[in-house]
Amino acid sequence: MTSRSPDPAAGSPPGTPPDPAPRTSPVPGRPAGPGAAPIAPSGANLSTLRDHNAAAVLALVRAAGPAGTSRVELARESGLTAQAISKIVHRLTGDGLLVEAHRGASTGGKPPTLLSLVPEARWAVGVQLGRDTLTVLRADLTGRAAAVRRLPIDLAAWGPARVLDLLAEQVDLLLSGLPRADVLGVGVALPGPLDQHAGVLHQVTGMRAWDGLPLRDEIARRLGLPGLIEKDSTAGVLSGLGSPNRAFVHLDQGLGAGLVLGGAVQRGARTNAGEFGHQVLDPAGPRCRCGSTGCVEALWAAAATPEAAAGVLGEALANLVRLLDLDEIVLGGREVLDAPEVYLAGIRRVLTARLPDPAWQSVTVSVAPSGPDAVALGAAGLILARVFG
Ligand SMILES: [Zn+2]
């Protein structure tokens, strides 16, 4: 990732082998394969939720919204027996996660009791470590941000110790007065590359002091809460619901893309998918601080006007849409939020020009509704995703 005023001297040349970064061991008892990023078992009250069926039931109740749903409906939708549903609901209600809200409409016999989620029963913390801004928020079980704190930082110059001290302090303030047992964990999103499974950072451009840092375990150690880490762009794509084939493009001193294809988040072999900014559009173009030349990011950074920058991004997105057959692009990050109409118009214009049949290959382009909170909200969503299965 680079800024729109890149320092060509910074960063490592392409093809540089990854650091022999220290690897952390998987949490005992949990698989370490893709999609099984561990939540350390410290602190949070996850015992009930580790049950797959309970997680499925909880997800169904959440999907029903404030209107609630009945035990009969839950049995029908989950395929579980009425007896199993009854047991699970009893446990979840006892844990304060569900409440018997009210009685539904009768269809002749006794009207069913409707169950609904208690959003404030548990909390997930979402953190975005931006290059110059720290965002920390607390999300309820529905994924709504209940409190947000934002502070200036200098990720590269300060180094891990100072930044993580501040992060811990801010999380403590955010959780002040709440029992730690009600906090499910802390998701942290930041620029890649990183190994999401191992929870370790890898040669983040311009951030040598962070290379090889076992950030996930460091978060867990400092906060006494389970931690997860994620690339900022991938967290962004988890910040809201949308098409099963969509990209979240993060523009904040750099370009990255988080991908959902066929309804599943795509992280790739090393959880490093989405290095969208370093696809080469013009080998004879300006040098990128990744060491290559003519990367999208370098062309975007060198663009003379926001309109031209939006045009460069549009070209790269047209490639992405054609490669992956996406039908939705969500834009986030400060550069976009500073000039949303310019980016929306520029990207739509290029997509219409580049796609062979733009009417058939219709692509929705929008700005993330959660604005500057999108990435941190997606980081909290990582924690919630473990709860709802
Ligand atoms: Zn590059």
PDB file of C-alpha atoms in Angstrom, residues 38-305:
ATOM      1  CA  PRO A  38      -8.839 -19.224  16.361  1.00  0.00           C
ATOM      2  CA  ILE A  39     -10.383 -17.231  19.101  1.00  0.00           C
ATOM      3  CA  ALA A  40      -8.216 -17.734  22.141  1.00  0.00           C
ATOM      4  CA  PRO A  41     -10.336 -19.162  24.911  1.00  0.00           C
ATOM      5  CA  SER A  42      -9.437 -16.511  27.442  1.00  0.00           C
ATOM      6  CA  GLY A  43     -11.954 -14.273  29.097  1.00  0.00           C
ATOM      7  CA  ALA A  44     -15.104 -14.276  27.038  1.00  0.00           C
ATOM      8  CA  ASN A  45     -18.111 -16.342  27.711  1.00  0.00           C
ATOM      9  CA  LEU A  46     -18.181 -18.348  24.517  1.00  0.00           C
ATOM     10  CA  SER A  47     -18.929 -21.748  26.003  1.00  0.00           C
ATOM     11  CA  THR A  48     -22.550 -21.827  24.883  1.00  0.00           C
ATOM     12  CA  LEU A  49     -21.730 -20.419  21.488  1.00  0.00           C
ATOM     13  CA  ARG A  50     -19.068 -22.969  20.618  1.00  0.00           C
ATOM     14  CA  ASP A  51     -21.929 -25.347  19.990  1.00  0.00           C
ATOM     15  CA  HIS A  52     -22.564 -25.290  16.248  1.00  0.00           C
ATOM     16  CA  ASN A  53     -26.304 -25.841  16.619  1.00  0.00           C
ATOM     17  CA  ALA A  54     -26.616 -23.067  19.182  1.00  0.00           C
ATOM     18  CA  ALA A  55     -24.760 -20.721  16.835  1.00  0.00           C
ATOM     19  CA  ALA A  56     -27.123 -21.666  14.001  1.00  0.00           C
ATOM     20  CA  VAL A  57     -30.180 -21.023  16.174  1.00  0.00           C
ATOM     21  CA  LEU A  58     -28.770 -17.712  17.315  1.00  0.00           C
ATOM     22  CA  ALA A  59     -28.158 -16.703  13.694  1.00  0.00           C
ATOM     23  CA  LEU A  60     -31.755 -17.562  12.779  1.00  0.00           C
ATOM     24  CA  VAL A  61     -33.097 -15.464  15.645  1.00  0.00           C
ATOM     25  CA  ARG A  62     -30.851 -12.567  14.626  1.00  0.00           C
ATOM     26  CA  ALA A  63     -32.063 -12.832  11.033  1.00  0.00           C
ATOM     27  CA  ALA A  64     -35.674 -12.633  12.257  1.00  0.00           C
ATOM     28  CA  GLY A  65     -34.956  -9.159  13.648  1.00  0.00           C
ATOM     29  CA  PRO A  66     -37.030  -7.379  16.291  1.00  0.00           C
ATOM     30  CA  ALA A  67     -40.196  -9.161  15.141  1.00  0.00           C
ATOM     31  CA  GLY A  68     -38.815 -12.369  16.628  1.00  0.00           C
ATOM     32  CA  THR A  69     -39.392 -15.983  15.709  1.00  0.00           C
ATOM     33  CA  SER A  70     -40.955 -19.029  17.327  1.00  0.00           C
ATOM     34  CA  ARG A  71     -39.510 -22.351  18.446  1.00  0.00           C
ATOM     35  CA  VAL A  72     -41.587 -24.088  15.776  1.00  0.00           C
ATOM     36  CA  GLU A  73     -40.146 -21.826  13.110  1.00  0.00           C
ATOM     37  CA  LEU A  74     -36.611 -22.379  14.397  1.00  0.00           C
ATOM     38  CA  ALA A  75     -37.079 -26.147  14.224  1.00  0.00           C
ATOM     39  CA  ARG A  76     -38.390 -25.890  10.670  1.00  0.00           C
ATOM     40  CA  GLU A  77     -35.574 -23.623   9.484  1.00  0.00           C
ATOM     41  CA  SER A  78     -32.716 -25.403  11.252  1.00  0.00           C
ATOM     42  CA  GLY A  79     -33.844 -28.984  10.680  1.00  0.00           C
ATOM     43  CA  LEU A  80     -33.315 -29.685  14.389  1.00  0.00           C
ATOM     44  CA  THR A  81     -35.902 -31.499  16.490  1.00  0.00           C
ATOM     45  CA  ALA A  82     -38.336 -29.559  18.637  1.00  0.00           C
ATOM     46  CA  GLN A  83     -36.665 -31.074  21.704  1.00  0.00           C
ATOM     47  CA  ALA A  84     -33.201 -29.914  20.585  1.00  0.00           C
ATOM     48  CA  ILE A  85     -34.524 -26.415  19.878  1.00  0.00           C
ATOM     49  CA  SER A  86     -36.170 -26.297  23.268  1.00  0.00           C
ATOM     50  CA  LYS A  87     -32.889 -27.216  25.015  1.00  0.00           C
ATOM     51  CA  ILE A  88     -30.822 -24.722  23.009  1.00  0.00           C
ATOM     52  CA  VAL A  89     -33.319 -21.902  23.536  1.00  0.00           C
ATOM     53  CA  HIS A  90     -33.362 -22.675  27.250  1.00  0.00           C
ATOM     54  CA  ARG A  91     -29.558 -22.337  27.385  1.00  0.00           C
ATOM     55  CA  LEU A  92     -29.416 -19.188  25.238  1.00  0.00           C
ATOM     56  CA  THR A  93     -32.186 -17.563  27.248  1.00  0.00           C
ATOM     57  CA  GLY A  94     -30.409 -18.501  30.465  1.00  0.00           C
ATOM     58  CA  ASP A  95     -27.248 -16.847  29.146  1.00  0.00           C
ATOM     59  CA  GLY A  96     -29.223 -13.692  28.444  1.00  0.00           C
ATOM     60  CA  LEU A  97     -28.722 -13.880  24.674  1.00  0.00           C
ATOM     61  CA  LEU A  98     -32.374 -14.464  23.816  1.00  0.00           C
ATOM     62  CA  VAL A  99     -35.525 -13.105  25.327  1.00  0.00           C
ATOM     63  CA  GLU A 100     -39.089 -14.289  25.067  1.00  0.00           C
ATOM     64  CA  ALA A 101     -40.458 -11.135  23.555  1.00  0.00           C
ATOM     65  CA  HIS A 102     -44.158 -11.500  23.031  1.00  0.00           C
ATOM     66  CA  ARG A 103     -46.781 -13.831  21.701  1.00  0.00           C
ATOM     67  CA  GLY A 104     -47.312 -14.174  17.979  1.00  0.00           C
ATOM     68  CA  ALA A 105     -50.585 -14.348  16.125  1.00  0.00           C
ATOM     69  CA  SER A 106     -52.586 -17.453  16.873  1.00  0.00           C
ATOM     70  CA  THR A 107     -53.457 -19.801  14.049  1.00  0.00           C
ATOM     71  CA  GLY A 108     -56.172 -21.469  16.030  1.00  0.00           C
ATOM     72  CA  GLY A 109     -54.425 -22.908  19.084  1.00  0.00           C
ATOM     73  CA  LYS A 110     -52.313 -21.210  21.701  1.00  0.00           C
ATOM     74  CA  PRO A 111     -50.313 -18.356  20.119  1.00  0.00           C
ATOM     75  CA  PRO A 112     -46.565 -19.151  19.997  1.00  0.00           C
ATOM     76  CA  THR A 113     -44.073 -17.306  22.182  1.00  0.00           C
ATOM     77  CA  LEU A 114     -41.710 -15.316  20.005  1.00  0.00           C
ATOM     78  CA  LEU A 115     -38.007 -15.144  20.724  1.00  0.00           C
ATOM     79  CA  SER A 116     -35.679 -12.324  19.857  1.00  0.00           C
ATOM     80  CA  LEU A 117     -32.009 -11.502  20.231  1.00  0.00           C
ATOM     81  CA  VAL A 118     -30.809  -9.253  23.059  1.00  0.00           C
ATOM     82  CA  PRO A 119     -28.371  -7.048  21.117  1.00  0.00           C
ATOM     83  CA  GLU A 120     -26.576  -5.720  24.204  1.00  0.00           C
ATOM     84  CA  ALA A 121     -26.072  -9.162  25.735  1.00  0.00           C
ATOM     85  CA  ARG A 122     -22.535  -9.365  24.319  1.00  0.00           C
ATOM     86  CA  TRP A 123     -20.141  -6.999  22.612  1.00  0.00           C
ATOM     87  CA  ALA A 124     -17.470  -7.261  19.942  1.00  0.00           C
ATOM     88  CA  VAL A 125     -14.658  -4.739  19.672  1.00  0.00           C
ATOM     89  CA  GLY A 126     -13.529  -3.659  16.215  1.00  0.00           C
ATOM     90  CA  VAL A 127     -10.257  -1.826  15.662  1.00  0.00           C
ATOM     91  CA  GLN A 128      -8.784  -0.227  12.575  1.00  0.00           C
ATOM     92  CA  LEU A 129      -5.085   0.491  12.757  1.00  0.00           C
ATOM     93  CA  GLY A 130      -4.832   3.011   9.949  1.00  0.00           C
ATOM     94  CA  ARG A 131      -1.502   4.523   9.032  1.00  0.00           C
ATOM     95  CA  ASP A 132      -2.453   7.785  10.749  1.00  0.00           C
ATOM     96  CA  THR A 133      -5.722   7.052  12.567  1.00  0.00           C
ATOM     97  CA  LEU A 134      -6.758   4.586  15.234  1.00  0.00           C
ATOM     98  CA  THR A 135     -10.473   3.715  15.225  1.00  0.00           C
ATOM     99  CA  VAL A 136     -11.872   1.630  18.066  1.00  0.00           C
ATOM    100  CA  LEU A 137     -15.545   0.732  18.299  1.00  0.00           C
ATOM    101  CA  ARG A 138     -17.880  -1.477  20.268  1.00  0.00           C
ATOM    102  CA  ALA A 139     -20.520  -3.352  18.283  1.00  0.00           C
ATOM    103  CA  ASP A 140     -23.572  -5.130  19.654  1.00  0.00           C
ATOM    104  CA  LEU A 141     -24.738  -8.566  18.533  1.00  0.00           C
ATOM    105  CA  THR A 142     -26.584  -7.103  15.558  1.00  0.00           C
ATOM    106  CA  GLY A 143     -23.332  -5.541  14.340  1.00  0.00           C
ATOM    107  CA  ARG A 144     -24.385  -1.985  15.163  1.00  0.00           C
ATOM    108  CA  ALA A 145     -21.686   0.338  16.480  1.00  0.00           C
ATOM    109  CA  ALA A 146     -22.724   1.498  19.958  1.00  0.00           C
ATOM    110  CA  ALA A 147     -19.624   3.611  20.656  1.00  0.00           C
ATOM    111  CA  VAL A 148     -16.689   4.788  18.548  1.00  0.00           C
ATOM    112  CA  ARG A 149     -13.352   6.381  19.489  1.00  0.00           C
ATOM    113  CA  ARG A 150     -10.950   7.837  16.931  1.00  0.00           C
ATOM    114  CA  LEU A 151      -7.440   9.189  17.524  1.00  0.00           C
ATOM    115  CA  PRO A 152      -4.483  10.287  15.400  1.00  0.00           C
ATOM    116  CA  ILE A 153      -1.517   7.900  15.350  1.00  0.00           C
ATOM    117  CA  ASP A 154       1.613   7.337  13.261  1.00  0.00           C
ATOM    118  CA  LEU A 155       1.701   3.610  12.711  1.00  0.00           C
ATOM    119  CA  ALA A 156       5.125   3.570  11.047  1.00  0.00           C
ATOM    120  CA  ALA A 157       6.955   6.089  13.218  1.00  0.00           C
ATOM    121  CA  TRP A 158       5.568   5.078  16.605  1.00  0.00           C
ATOM    122  CA  GLY A 159       6.142   1.333  16.240  1.00  0.00           C
ATOM    123  CA  PRO A 160       4.153  -1.462  17.878  1.00  0.00           C
ATOM    124  CA  ALA A 161       4.771  -0.801  21.583  1.00  0.00           C
ATOM    125  CA  ARG A 162       3.455   2.766  21.631  1.00  0.00           C
ATOM    126  CA  VAL A 163       0.550   2.066  19.278  1.00  0.00           C
ATOM    127  CA  LEU A 164      -0.555  -1.051  21.152  1.00  0.00           C
ATOM    128  CA  ASP A 165      -0.325   0.757  24.506  1.00  0.00           C
ATOM    129  CA  LEU A 166      -2.689   3.394  23.128  1.00  0.00           C
ATOM    130  CA  LEU A 167      -4.955   0.748  21.618  1.00  0.00           C
ATOM    131  CA  ALA A 168      -5.220  -1.071  24.949  1.00  0.00           C
ATOM    132  CA  GLU A 169      -5.968   2.190  26.739  1.00  0.00           C
ATOM    133  CA  GLN A 170      -8.707   3.079  24.244  1.00  0.00           C
ATOM    134  CA  VAL A 171     -10.294  -0.376  24.392  1.00  0.00           C
ATOM    135  CA  ASP A 172     -10.344  -0.141  28.194  1.00  0.00           C
ATOM    136  CA  LEU A 173     -12.134   3.203  27.948  1.00  0.00           C
ATOM    137  CA  LEU A 174     -14.574   1.802  25.417  1.00  0.00           C
ATOM    138  CA  LEU A 175     -15.415  -1.136  27.665  1.00  0.00           C
ATOM    139  CA  SER A 176     -15.495   0.852  30.874  1.00  0.00           C
ATOM    140  CA  GLY A 177     -18.273  -0.377  33.148  1.00  0.00           C
ATOM    141  CA  LEU A 178     -18.950  -3.540  31.120  1.00  0.00           C
ATOM    142  CA  PRO A 179     -18.161  -7.002  32.483  1.00  0.00           C
ATOM    143  CA  ARG A 180     -15.265  -8.430  30.431  1.00  0.00           C
ATOM    144  CA  ALA A 181     -17.150 -11.733  30.284  1.00  0.00           C
ATOM    145  CA  ASP A 182     -19.698  -9.972  28.052  1.00  0.00           C
ATOM    146  CA  VAL A 183     -17.005  -9.008  25.534  1.00  0.00           C
ATOM    147  CA  LEU A 184     -16.548 -11.656  22.877  1.00  0.00           C
ATOM    148  CA  GLY A 185     -13.231 -10.477  21.521  1.00  0.00           C
ATOM    149  CA  VAL A 186     -11.284  -7.887  19.583  1.00  0.00           C
ATOM    150  CA  GLY A 187     -10.935  -7.869  15.804  1.00  0.00           C
ATOM    151  CA  VAL A 188      -8.083  -5.732  14.479  1.00  0.00           C
ATOM    152  CA  ALA A 189      -7.843  -4.664  10.836  1.00  0.00           C
ATOM    153  CA  LEU A 190      -4.752  -3.057   9.326  1.00  0.00           C
ATOM    154  CA  PRO A 191      -2.801  -2.855   6.077  1.00  0.00           C
ATOM    155  CA  GLY A 192      -1.430  -6.178   4.819  1.00  0.00           C
ATOM    156  CA  PRO A 193       0.316  -8.336   3.994  1.00  0.00           C
ATOM    157  CA  LEU A 194      -0.425 -10.490   6.994  1.00  0.00           C
ATOM    158  CA  ASP A 195      -1.097 -14.111   7.844  1.00  0.00           C
ATOM    159  CA  GLN A 196      -4.635 -14.117   9.142  1.00  0.00           C
ATOM    160  CA  HIS A 197      -4.502 -17.745  10.306  1.00  0.00           C
ATOM    161  CA  ALA A 198      -1.292 -17.352  12.282  1.00  0.00           C
ATOM    162  CA  GLY A 199      -2.157 -13.823  13.389  1.00  0.00           C
ATOM    163  CA  VAL A 200       1.238 -12.526  12.262  1.00  0.00           C
ATOM    164  CA  LEU A 201       2.177  -9.436  10.219  1.00  0.00           C
ATOM    165  CA  HIS A 202       4.408  -9.677   7.140  1.00  0.00           C
ATOM    166  CA  GLN A 203       6.500  -6.845   5.728  1.00  0.00           C
ATOM    167  CA  VAL A 204       3.817  -4.172   5.696  1.00  0.00           C
ATOM    168  CA  THR A 205       5.143  -1.498   3.339  1.00  0.00           C
ATOM    169  CA  GLY A 206       6.913   1.251   5.231  1.00  0.00           C
ATOM    170  CA  MET A 207       6.376  -0.449   8.621  1.00  0.00           C
ATOM    171  CA  ARG A 208       9.529  -2.487   9.196  1.00  0.00           C
ATOM    172  CA  ALA A 209       9.150  -2.378  12.978  1.00  0.00           C
ATOM    173  CA  TRP A 210       5.943  -4.388  12.625  1.00  0.00           C
ATOM    174  CA  ASP A 211       7.414  -7.212  10.488  1.00  0.00           C
ATOM    175  CA  GLY A 212       6.789 -10.603  12.025  1.00  0.00           C
ATOM    176  CA  LEU A 213       4.781  -9.227  14.955  1.00  0.00           C
ATOM    177  CA  PRO A 214       2.369 -11.872  16.339  1.00  0.00           C
ATOM    178  CA  LEU A 215      -0.315  -9.197  16.623  1.00  0.00           C
ATOM    179  CA  ARG A 216      -3.244 -11.471  17.402  1.00  0.00           C
ATOM    180  CA  ASP A 217      -1.517 -12.977  20.434  1.00  0.00           C
ATOM    181  CA  GLU A 218      -0.196  -9.584  21.469  1.00  0.00           C
ATOM    182  CA  ILE A 219      -3.748  -8.217  21.494  1.00  0.00           C
ATOM    183  CA  ALA A 220      -4.966 -11.186  23.528  1.00  0.00           C
ATOM    184  CA  ARG A 221      -2.080 -10.785  25.993  1.00  0.00           C
ATOM    185  CA  ARG A 222      -2.546  -7.054  26.494  1.00  0.00           C
ATOM    186  CA  LEU A 223      -6.347  -7.040  26.679  1.00  0.00           C
ATOM    187  CA  GLY A 224      -7.124 -10.430  28.155  1.00  0.00           C
ATOM    188  CA  LEU A 225      -9.629 -10.925  25.353  1.00  0.00           C
ATOM    189  CA  PRO A 226      -9.671 -13.224  22.326  1.00  0.00           C
ATOM    190  CA  GLY A 227      -8.204 -11.544  19.257  1.00  0.00           C
ATOM    191  CA  LEU A 228      -8.369 -11.863  15.485  1.00  0.00           C
ATOM    192  CA  ILE A 229      -6.546  -9.889  12.805  1.00  0.00           C
ATOM    193  CA  GLU A 230      -7.530  -9.128   9.224  1.00  0.00           C
ATOM    194  CA  LYS A 231      -6.420  -7.040   6.272  1.00  0.00           C
ATOM    195  CA  ASP A 232      -8.260  -3.722   6.259  1.00  0.00           C
ATOM    196  CA  SER A 233      -9.784  -4.267   2.831  1.00  0.00           C
ATOM    197  CA  THR A 234     -11.048  -7.749   3.750  1.00  0.00           C
ATOM    198  CA  ALA A 235     -12.519  -6.416   6.986  1.00  0.00           C
ATOM    199  CA  GLY A 236     -14.243  -3.731   4.934  1.00  0.00           C
ATOM    200  CA  VAL A 237     -16.061  -6.271   2.797  1.00  0.00           C
ATOM    201  CA  LEU A 238     -17.461  -7.775   6.009  1.00  0.00           C
ATOM    202  CA  SER A 239     -18.790  -4.431   7.227  1.00  0.00           C
ATOM    203  CA  GLY A 240     -22.183  -4.819   5.650  1.00  0.00           C
ATOM    204  CA  LEU A 241     -24.448  -7.136   3.770  1.00  0.00           C
ATOM    205  CA  GLY A 242     -24.447  -7.055   0.007  1.00  0.00           C
ATOM    206  CA  SER A 243     -24.215  -9.077  -3.158  1.00  0.00           C
ATOM    207  CA  PRO A 244     -22.669 -12.553  -2.861  1.00  0.00           C
ATOM    208  CA  ASN A 245     -20.193 -11.403  -5.547  1.00  0.00           C
ATOM    209  CA  ARG A 246     -18.795  -8.096  -4.416  1.00  0.00           C
ATOM    210  CA  ALA A 247     -15.610  -6.184  -3.728  1.00  0.00           C
ATOM    211  CA  PHE A 248     -14.891  -3.596  -1.066  1.00  0.00           C
ATOM    212  CA  VAL A 249     -12.240  -1.200  -2.347  1.00  0.00           C
ATOM    213  CA  HIS A 250     -10.361   0.577   0.388  1.00  0.00           C
ATOM    214  CA  LEU A 251      -8.669   3.861  -0.522  1.00  0.00           C
ATOM    215  CA  ASP A 252      -6.797   5.298   2.392  1.00  0.00           C
ATOM    216  CA  GLN A 253      -3.188   6.123   1.580  1.00  0.00           C
ATOM    217  CA  GLY A 254      -3.264   2.965  -0.530  1.00  0.00           C
ATOM    218  CA  LEU A 255      -5.520   0.645  -2.500  1.00  0.00           C
ATOM    219  CA  GLY A 256      -6.760  -2.757  -1.443  1.00  0.00           C
ATOM    220  CA  ALA A 257      -9.774  -4.867  -2.305  1.00  0.00           C
ATOM    221  CA  GLY A 258     -11.688  -7.251  -0.080  1.00  0.00           C
ATOM    222  CA  LEU A 259     -13.558  -9.952  -1.978  1.00  0.00           C
ATOM    223  CA  VAL A 260     -16.710 -11.969  -1.425  1.00  0.00           C
ATOM    224  CA  LEU A 261     -17.347 -14.528  -4.166  1.00  0.00           C
ATOM    225  CA  GLY A 262     -20.215 -16.985  -4.169  1.00  0.00           C
ATOM    226  CA  GLY A 263     -21.148 -15.625  -0.745  1.00  0.00           C
ATOM    227  CA  ALA A 264     -17.781 -16.506   0.841  1.00  0.00           C
ATOM    228  CA  VAL A 265     -14.941 -14.195   1.857  1.00  0.00           C
ATOM    229  CA  GLN A 266     -11.860 -14.887  -0.260  1.00  0.00           C
ATOM    230  CA  ARG A 267      -8.486 -14.698   1.461  1.00  0.00           C
ATOM    231  CA  GLY A 268      -6.332 -16.857  -0.816  1.00  0.00           C
ATOM    232  CA  ALA A 269      -3.587 -19.378  -0.029  1.00  0.00           C
ATOM    233  CA  ARG A 270      -1.726 -17.140   2.419  1.00  0.00           C
ATOM    234  CA  THR A 271      -4.737 -15.015   3.442  1.00  0.00           C
ATOM    235  CA  ASN A 272      -3.194 -12.291   1.328  1.00  0.00           C
ATOM    236  CA  ALA A 273      -5.751 -11.924  -1.472  1.00  0.00           C
ATOM    237  CA  GLY A 274      -6.822  -8.443  -2.487  1.00  0.00           C
ATOM    238  CA  GLU A 275      -3.483  -6.752  -3.247  1.00  0.00           C
ATOM    239  CA  PHE A 276      -5.473  -4.916  -5.846  1.00  0.00           C
ATOM    240  CA  GLY A 277      -3.278  -1.808  -5.760  1.00  0.00           C
ATOM    241  CA  HIS A 278      -0.242  -3.615  -7.098  1.00  0.00           C
ATOM    242  CA  GLN A 279      -1.612  -4.961 -10.353  1.00  0.00           C
ATOM    243  CA  VAL A 280       0.497  -3.444 -13.114  1.00  0.00           C
ATOM    244  CA  LEU A 281      -1.518  -1.395 -15.592  1.00  0.00           C
ATOM    245  CA  ASP A 282       1.460   0.233 -17.331  1.00  0.00           C
ATOM    246  CA  PRO A 283       4.922  -1.389 -17.061  1.00  0.00           C
ATOM    247  CA  ALA A 284       6.415   1.881 -18.328  1.00  0.00           C
ATOM    248  CA  GLY A 285       4.532   3.862 -15.693  1.00  0.00           C
ATOM    249  CA  PRO A 286       5.808   5.543 -12.532  1.00  0.00           C
ATOM    250  CA  ARG A 287       7.681   3.542  -9.918  1.00  0.00           C
ATOM    251  CA  CYS A 288       5.553   2.209  -7.106  1.00  0.00           C
ATOM    252  CA  ARG A 289       6.970   1.996  -3.625  1.00  0.00           C
ATOM    253  CA  CYS A 290       6.392  -1.761  -3.720  1.00  0.00           C
ATOM    254  CA  GLY A 291       9.372  -1.745  -6.133  1.00  0.00           C
ATOM    255  CA  SER A 292       7.417  -2.383  -9.324  1.00  0.00           C
ATOM    256  CA  THR A 293       6.417   0.158 -11.949  1.00  0.00           C
ATOM    257  CA  GLY A 294       3.040   1.247 -13.225  1.00  0.00           C
ATOM    258  CA  CYS A 295       0.994  -0.316 -10.420  1.00  0.00           C
ATOM    259  CA  VAL A 296      -2.571   0.945 -10.106  1.00  0.00           C
ATOM    260  CA  GLU A 297      -1.541   2.487  -6.824  1.00  0.00           C
ATOM    261  CA  ALA A 298       1.394   4.385  -8.383  1.00  0.00           C
ATOM    262  CA  LEU A 299      -0.749   5.654 -11.269  1.00  0.00           C
ATOM    263  CA  TRP A 300      -3.503   6.636  -8.847  1.00  0.00           C
ATOM    264  CA  ALA A 301      -1.002   8.429  -6.597  1.00  0.00           C
ATOM    265  CA  ALA A 302       0.502  10.266  -9.583  1.00  0.00           C
ATOM    266  CA  ALA A 303      -2.871  11.402 -10.965  1.00  0.00           C
ATOM    267  CA  ALA A 304      -3.060  15.177 -11.200  1.00  0.00           C
ATOM    268  CA  THR A 305      -6.714  15.528 -10.187  1.00  0.00           C
TER     269      THR A 305
END
